[in-house]
Short mmCIF file of C-alpha atoms and ligand atoms in Angstrom, two decimals:
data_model
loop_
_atom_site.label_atom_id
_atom_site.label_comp_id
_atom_site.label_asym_id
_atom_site.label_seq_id
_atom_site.Cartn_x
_atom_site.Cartn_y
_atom_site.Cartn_z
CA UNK A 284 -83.66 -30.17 34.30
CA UNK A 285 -81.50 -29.21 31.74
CA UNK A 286 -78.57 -26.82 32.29
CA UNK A 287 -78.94 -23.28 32.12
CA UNK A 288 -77.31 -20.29 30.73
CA UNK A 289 -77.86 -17.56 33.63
CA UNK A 290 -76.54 -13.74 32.96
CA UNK A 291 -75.88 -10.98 35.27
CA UNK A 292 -75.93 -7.64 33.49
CA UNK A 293 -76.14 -4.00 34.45
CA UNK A 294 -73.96 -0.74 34.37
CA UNK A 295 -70.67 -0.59 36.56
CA UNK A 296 -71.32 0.12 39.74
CA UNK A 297 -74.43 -2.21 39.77
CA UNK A 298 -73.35 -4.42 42.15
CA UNK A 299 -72.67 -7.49 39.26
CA UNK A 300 -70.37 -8.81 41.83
CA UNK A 301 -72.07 -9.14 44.67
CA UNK A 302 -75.18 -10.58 42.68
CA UNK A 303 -73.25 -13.72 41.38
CA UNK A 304 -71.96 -14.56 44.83
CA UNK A 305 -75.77 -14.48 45.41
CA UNK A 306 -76.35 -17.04 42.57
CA UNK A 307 -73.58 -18.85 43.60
CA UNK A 308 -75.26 -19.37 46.71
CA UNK A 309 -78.34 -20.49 45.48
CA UNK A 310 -76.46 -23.08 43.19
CA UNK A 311 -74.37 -24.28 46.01
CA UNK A 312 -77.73 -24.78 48.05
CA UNK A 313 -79.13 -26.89 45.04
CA UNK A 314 -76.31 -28.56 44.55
CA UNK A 315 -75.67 -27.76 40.86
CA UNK A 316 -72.10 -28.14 39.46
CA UNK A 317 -71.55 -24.64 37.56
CA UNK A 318 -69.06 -22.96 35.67
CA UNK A 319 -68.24 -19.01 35.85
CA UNK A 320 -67.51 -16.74 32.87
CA UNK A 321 -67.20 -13.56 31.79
CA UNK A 322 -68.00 -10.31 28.94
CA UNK A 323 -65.69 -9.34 27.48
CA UNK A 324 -63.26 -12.30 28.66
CA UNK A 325 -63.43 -15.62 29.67
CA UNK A 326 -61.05 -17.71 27.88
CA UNK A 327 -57.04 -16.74 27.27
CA UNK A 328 -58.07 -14.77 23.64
CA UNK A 329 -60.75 -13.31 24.89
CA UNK A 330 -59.07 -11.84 28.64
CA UNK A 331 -56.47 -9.89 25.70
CA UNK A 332 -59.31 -8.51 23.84
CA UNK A 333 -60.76 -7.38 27.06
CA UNK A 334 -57.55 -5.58 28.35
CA UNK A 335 -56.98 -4.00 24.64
CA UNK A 336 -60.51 -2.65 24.97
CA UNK A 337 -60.57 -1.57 28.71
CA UNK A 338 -57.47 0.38 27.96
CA UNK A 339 -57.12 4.55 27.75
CA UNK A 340 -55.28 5.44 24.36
CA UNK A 341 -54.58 8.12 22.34
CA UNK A 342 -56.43 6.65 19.35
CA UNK A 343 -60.43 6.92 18.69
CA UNK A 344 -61.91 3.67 18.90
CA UNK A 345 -64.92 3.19 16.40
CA UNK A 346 -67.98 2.37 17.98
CA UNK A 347 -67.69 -0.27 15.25
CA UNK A 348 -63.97 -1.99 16.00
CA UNK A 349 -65.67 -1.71 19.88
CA UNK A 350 -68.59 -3.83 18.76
CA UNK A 351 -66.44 -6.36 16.61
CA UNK A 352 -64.04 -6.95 19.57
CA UNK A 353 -66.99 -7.50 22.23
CA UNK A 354 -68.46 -9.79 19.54
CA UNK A 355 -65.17 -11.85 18.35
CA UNK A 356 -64.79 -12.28 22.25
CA UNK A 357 -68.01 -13.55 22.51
CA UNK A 358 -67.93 -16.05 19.89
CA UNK A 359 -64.47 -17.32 21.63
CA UNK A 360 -66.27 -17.58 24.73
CA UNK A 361 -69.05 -19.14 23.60
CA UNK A 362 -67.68 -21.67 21.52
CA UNK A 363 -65.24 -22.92 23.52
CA UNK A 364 -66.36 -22.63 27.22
CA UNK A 365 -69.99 -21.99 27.38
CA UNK A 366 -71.52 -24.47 25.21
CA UNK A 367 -68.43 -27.60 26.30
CA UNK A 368 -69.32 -26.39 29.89
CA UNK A 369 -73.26 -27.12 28.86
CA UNK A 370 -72.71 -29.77 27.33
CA UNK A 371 -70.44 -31.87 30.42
CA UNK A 372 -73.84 -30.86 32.28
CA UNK A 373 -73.14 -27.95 34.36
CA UNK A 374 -74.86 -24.37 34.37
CA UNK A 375 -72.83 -21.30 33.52
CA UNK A 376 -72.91 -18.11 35.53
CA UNK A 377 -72.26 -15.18 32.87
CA UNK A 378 -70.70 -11.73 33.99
CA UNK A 379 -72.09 -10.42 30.96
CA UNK A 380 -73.78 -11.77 27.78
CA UNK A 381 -74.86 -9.86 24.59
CA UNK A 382 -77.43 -7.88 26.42
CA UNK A 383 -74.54 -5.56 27.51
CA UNK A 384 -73.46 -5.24 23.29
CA UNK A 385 -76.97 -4.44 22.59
CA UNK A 386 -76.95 -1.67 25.60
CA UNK A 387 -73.82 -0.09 25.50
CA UNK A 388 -72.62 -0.65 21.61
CA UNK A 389 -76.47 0.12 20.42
CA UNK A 390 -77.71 2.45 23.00
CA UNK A 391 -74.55 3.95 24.57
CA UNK A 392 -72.78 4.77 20.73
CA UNK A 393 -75.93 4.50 18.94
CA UNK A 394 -75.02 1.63 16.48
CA UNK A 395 -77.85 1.00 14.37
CA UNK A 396 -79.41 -2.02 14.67
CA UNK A 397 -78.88 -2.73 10.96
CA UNK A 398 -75.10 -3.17 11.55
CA UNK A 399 -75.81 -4.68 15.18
CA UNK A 400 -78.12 -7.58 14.04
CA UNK A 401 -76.57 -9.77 11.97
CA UNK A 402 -73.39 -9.80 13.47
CA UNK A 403 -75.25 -10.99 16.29
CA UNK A 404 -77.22 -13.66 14.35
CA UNK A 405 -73.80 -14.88 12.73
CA UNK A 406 -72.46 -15.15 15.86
CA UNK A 407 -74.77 -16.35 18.38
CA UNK A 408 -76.95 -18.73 15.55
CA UNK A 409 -80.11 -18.59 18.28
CA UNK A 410 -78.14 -18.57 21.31
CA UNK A 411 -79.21 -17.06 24.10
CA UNK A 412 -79.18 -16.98 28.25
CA UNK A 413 -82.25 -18.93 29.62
CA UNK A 414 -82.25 -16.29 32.85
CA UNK A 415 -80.52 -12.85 32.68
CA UNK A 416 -80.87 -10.69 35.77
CA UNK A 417 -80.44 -7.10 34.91
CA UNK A 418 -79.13 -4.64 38.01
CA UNK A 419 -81.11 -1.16 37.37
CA UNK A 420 -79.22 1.68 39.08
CA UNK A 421 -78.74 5.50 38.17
CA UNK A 422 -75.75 6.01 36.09
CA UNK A 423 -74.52 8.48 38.57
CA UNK A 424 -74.75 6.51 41.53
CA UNK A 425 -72.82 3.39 39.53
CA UNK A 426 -70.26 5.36 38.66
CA UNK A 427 -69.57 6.60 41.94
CA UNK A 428 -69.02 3.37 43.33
CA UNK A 429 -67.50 2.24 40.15
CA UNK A 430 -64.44 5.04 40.59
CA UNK A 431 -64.46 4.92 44.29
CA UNK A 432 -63.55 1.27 43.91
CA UNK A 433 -60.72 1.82 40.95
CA UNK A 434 -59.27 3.97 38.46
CA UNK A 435 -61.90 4.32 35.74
CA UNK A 436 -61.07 2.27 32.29
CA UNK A 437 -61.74 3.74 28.62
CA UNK A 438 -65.57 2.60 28.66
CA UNK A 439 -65.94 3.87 32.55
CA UNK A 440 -64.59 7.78 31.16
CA UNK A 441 -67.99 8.26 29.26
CA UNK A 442 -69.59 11.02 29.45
CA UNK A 443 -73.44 10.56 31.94
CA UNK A 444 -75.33 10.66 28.74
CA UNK A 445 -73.88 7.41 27.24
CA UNK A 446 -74.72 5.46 30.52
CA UNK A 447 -77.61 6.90 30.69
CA UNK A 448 -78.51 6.05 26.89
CA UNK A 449 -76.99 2.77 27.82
CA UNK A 450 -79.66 2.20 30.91
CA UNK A 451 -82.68 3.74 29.08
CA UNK A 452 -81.45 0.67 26.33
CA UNK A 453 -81.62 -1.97 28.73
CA UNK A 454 -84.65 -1.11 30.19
CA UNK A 455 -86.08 -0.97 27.13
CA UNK A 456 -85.08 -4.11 26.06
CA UNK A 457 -86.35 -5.63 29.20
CA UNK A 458 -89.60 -4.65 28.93
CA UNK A 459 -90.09 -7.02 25.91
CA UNK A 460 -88.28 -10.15 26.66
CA UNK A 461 -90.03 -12.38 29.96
CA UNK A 462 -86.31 -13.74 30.35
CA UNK A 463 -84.86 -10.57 31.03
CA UNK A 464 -86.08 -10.02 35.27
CA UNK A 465 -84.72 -6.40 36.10
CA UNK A 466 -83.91 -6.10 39.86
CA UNK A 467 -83.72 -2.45 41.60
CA UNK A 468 -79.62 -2.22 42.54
CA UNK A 469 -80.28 1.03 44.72
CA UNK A 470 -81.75 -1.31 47.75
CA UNK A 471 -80.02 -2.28 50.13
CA UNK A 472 -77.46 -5.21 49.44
CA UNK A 473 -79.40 -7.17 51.73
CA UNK A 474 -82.34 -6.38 49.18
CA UNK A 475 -81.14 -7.00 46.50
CA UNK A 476 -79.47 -10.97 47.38
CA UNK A 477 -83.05 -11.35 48.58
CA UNK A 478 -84.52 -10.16 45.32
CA UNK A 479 -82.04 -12.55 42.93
CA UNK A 480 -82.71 -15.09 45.22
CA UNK A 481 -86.59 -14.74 44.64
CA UNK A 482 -85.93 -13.99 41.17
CA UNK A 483 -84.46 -17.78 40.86
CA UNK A 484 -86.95 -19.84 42.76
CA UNK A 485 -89.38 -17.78 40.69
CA UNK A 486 -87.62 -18.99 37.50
CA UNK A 487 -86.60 -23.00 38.76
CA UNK A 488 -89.61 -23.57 41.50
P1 TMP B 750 -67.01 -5.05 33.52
O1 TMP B 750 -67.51 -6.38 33.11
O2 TMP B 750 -65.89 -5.10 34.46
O3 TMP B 750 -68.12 -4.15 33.93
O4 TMP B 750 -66.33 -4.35 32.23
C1 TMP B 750 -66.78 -4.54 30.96
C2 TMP B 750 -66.92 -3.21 30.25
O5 TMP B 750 -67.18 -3.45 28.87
C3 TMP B 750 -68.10 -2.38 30.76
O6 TMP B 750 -67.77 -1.01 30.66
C4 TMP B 750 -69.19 -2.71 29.76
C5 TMP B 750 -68.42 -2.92 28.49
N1 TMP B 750 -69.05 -3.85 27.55
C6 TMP B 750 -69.58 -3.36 26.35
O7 TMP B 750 -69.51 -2.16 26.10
N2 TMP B 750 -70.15 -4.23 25.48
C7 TMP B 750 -70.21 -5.57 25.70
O8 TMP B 750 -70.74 -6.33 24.88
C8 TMP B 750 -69.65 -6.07 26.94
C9 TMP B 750 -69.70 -7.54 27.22
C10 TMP B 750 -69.10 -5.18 27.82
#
């Protein structure tokens, strides 16, 4: 088979962690070599452009400089780890992917998908995750893990509405692409490992 681009998305809180240790599992169990990344993140450039854009500051950030830094980490990461990792043969494990631009930078701060799509065409030339496994869960409850678990970042301070704008985006978008599988995060943990699980021997029988 060839290798595959598999992405873990949801909002914070969702449980992304605990879902890739599930995937790992399932890879580990089939034997396939795999590299992990991460949105935004995953290479040296891309890890600073995270931390600048996690960070509280006294300055507005545009919804617009947000988007260009998610997507100028994303062609860093894709570039030069995703697609060498591909090609050397092994799958990649994404904390992240574009879905999350297209949810939180389109939904979340309503950027137009005028602006949004061809930055994303420039950037990802027909790229795209064979599998993403989106994590559905209630803004409210996410967050309440999410700032039980650490002090909240910039993104993490939003108001309800723009995770909630954010999840009504996703599951929107997931309703009209087959490689999008949306998994209920509000089961039990137990559940849920059981349900990405399923969700990948559905995919690779
Ligand atoms: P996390 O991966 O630890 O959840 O943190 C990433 C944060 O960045 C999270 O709040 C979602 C946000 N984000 C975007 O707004 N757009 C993007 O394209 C990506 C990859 C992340």
């Amino acid at each position: 088979m060839q290798t595959q681009f598999i992405v873990i998305e949801g909002l914070e809180g969702a449980g992304k962690s605990t879902a890739i240790k599930a995937i790992e599992f399932w890879l580990n169990q089939r034997e396939i070599a795999y590299a992990k990344t991460r949105e935004p993140g995953g290479t040296p450039l891309a890890e600073e452009l995270r931390t600048l854009i996690k960070q509280v500051r006294d300055e507005v950030v545009t919804p617009e400089a947000e988007l260009l830094i998610m997507y100028a980490s994303r062609v860093q990461l894709i570039e030069t780890v995703i697609k060498p990792n591909m090609a050397q043969g092994k799958w990649v494990v994404g904390d992240r992917h574009d879905l999350s631009s297209r949810a939180y930078q389109g939904g979340g701060r309503g950027i137009s998908d005028e602006l949004l799509d061809p930055i994303r065409h420039a950037v990802l030339k027909g790229f795209k995750p064979d599998l993403t496994l989106y994590l559905d869960i209630e803004p409210k409850v996410g967050l309440a893990r999410a700032s039980a678990r650490s002090e909240l970042d910039r993104i993490e301070l939003e108001q309800l509405s723009f995770f909630e704008r954010t999840r009504q985006r996703y599951l929107a978008i997931a309703a009209e692409d087959a490689s999008i599988v949306t998994i209920d995060a509000m089961q039990t943990i137990e559940d849920v490992h059981q349900s990405i699980i399923d969700a990948l021997n559905r995919a690779y029988p």
